[in-house]
mmCIF file of C-alpha atoms in Angstrom:
data_model
loop_
_atom_site.group_PDB
_atom_site.id
_atom_site.type_symbol
_atom_site.label_atom_id
_atom_site.label_comp_id
_atom_site.label_asym_id
_atom_site.label_seq_id
_atom_site.Cartn_x
_atom_site.Cartn_y
_atom_site.Cartn_z
ATOM 1 C CA MET P 120 -2.420 40.994 23.106
ATOM 2 C CA ASP P 121 0.439 42.764 21.420
ATOM 3 C CA ASN P 122 -0.170 46.527 21.201
ATOM 4 C CA ARG P 123 1.684 46.677 17.879
ATOM 5 C CA VAL P 124 -1.154 44.950 16.009
ATOM 6 C CA VAL P 125 -4.900 45.569 15.840
ATOM 7 C CA ASP P 126 -7.519 42.842 15.511
ATOM 8 C CA CYS P 127 -9.433 43.475 12.264
ATOM 9 C CA HIS P 128 -12.809 42.417 13.683
ATOM 10 C CA SER P 129 -12.478 44.766 16.663
ATOM 11 C CA GLU P 130 -11.372 47.603 14.416
ATOM 12 C CA LEU P 131 -14.288 47.000 12.051
ATOM 13 C CA LYS P 132 -16.762 47.178 14.936
ATOM 14 C CA ARG P 133 -15.134 50.365 16.280
ATOM 15 C CA LEU P 134 -15.248 52.054 12.871
ATOM 16 C CA ARG P 135 -18.863 51.014 12.191
ATOM 17 C CA ASP P 136 -19.910 52.363 15.609
ATOM 18 C CA LEU P 137 -18.191 55.669 14.833
ATOM 19 C CA GLN P 138 -19.792 55.732 11.385
ATOM 20 C CA TYR P 139 -23.299 55.193 12.778
ATOM 21 C CA GLU P 140 -22.769 57.755 15.534
ATOM 22 C CA SER P 141 -21.554 60.356 13.024
ATOM 23 C CA ASP P 142 -24.476 59.604 10.758
ATOM 24 C CA PHE P 143 -26.906 59.971 13.664
ATOM 25 C CA ASN P 144 -25.355 63.362 14.496
ATOM 26 C CA ASP P 145 -25.690 64.470 10.842
ATOM 27 C CA ASP P 146 -21.917 64.705 10.388
ATOM 28 C CA HIS P 147 -21.939 63.166 6.929
ATOM 29 C CA LYS P 148 -18.323 64.015 6.131
ATOM 30 C CA GLN P 149 -17.044 62.057 9.161
ATOM 31 C CA SER P 150 -19.557 59.286 8.516
ATOM 32 C CA ASP P 151 -18.262 58.866 4.975
ATOM 33 C CA LEU P 152 -14.657 58.769 6.207
ATOM 34 C CA TYR P 153 -15.439 56.043 8.760
ATOM 35 C CA ARG P 154 -17.457 54.112 6.159
ATOM 36 C CA LYS P 155 -14.506 54.090 3.752
ATOM 37 C CA LYS P 156 -12.128 52.923 6.483
ATOM 38 C CA ALA P 157 -14.561 50.234 7.633
ATOM 39 C CA ASP P 158 -15.077 49.033 4.061
ATOM 40 C CA HIS P 159 -11.297 48.714 3.689
ATOM 41 C CA ILE P 160 -11.032 46.678 6.892
ATOM 42 C CA GLN P 161 -13.950 44.516 5.708
ATOM 43 C CA SER P 162 -12.106 43.808 2.455
ATOM 44 C CA LEU P 163 -9.025 42.771 4.458
ATOM 45 C CA ILE P 164 -11.166 40.414 6.547
ATOM 46 C CA ASN P 165 -12.640 38.952 3.348
ATOM 47 C CA GLN P 166 -9.082 38.277 2.167
ATOM 48 C CA GLY P 167 -8.317 36.394 5.384
ATOM 49 C CA VAL P 168 -6.325 39.063 7.205
ATOM 50 C CA GLU P 169 -6.759 38.664 10.972
ATOM 51 C CA SER P 170 -4.755 41.632 12.239
ATOM 52 C CA ILE P 171 -3.066 44.773 10.937
ATOM 53 C CA PRO P 172 0.031 46.603 12.188
ATOM 54 C CA ASN P 173 -0.534 49.615 14.414
ATOM 55 C CA PHE P 174 1.675 52.336 12.972
#
């Protein structure tokens, strides 16, 4: 796979895992940040976006 793009589904899973881990460790600030990023990726997936550029 091209390293200049990121698969949205993989990124969503990565962000959700980080969100849940931060929540488990009572780091609510980080958990909220990962949740917002994951929600954004989820909205892109809902719009049909398969991959995003890796800047």
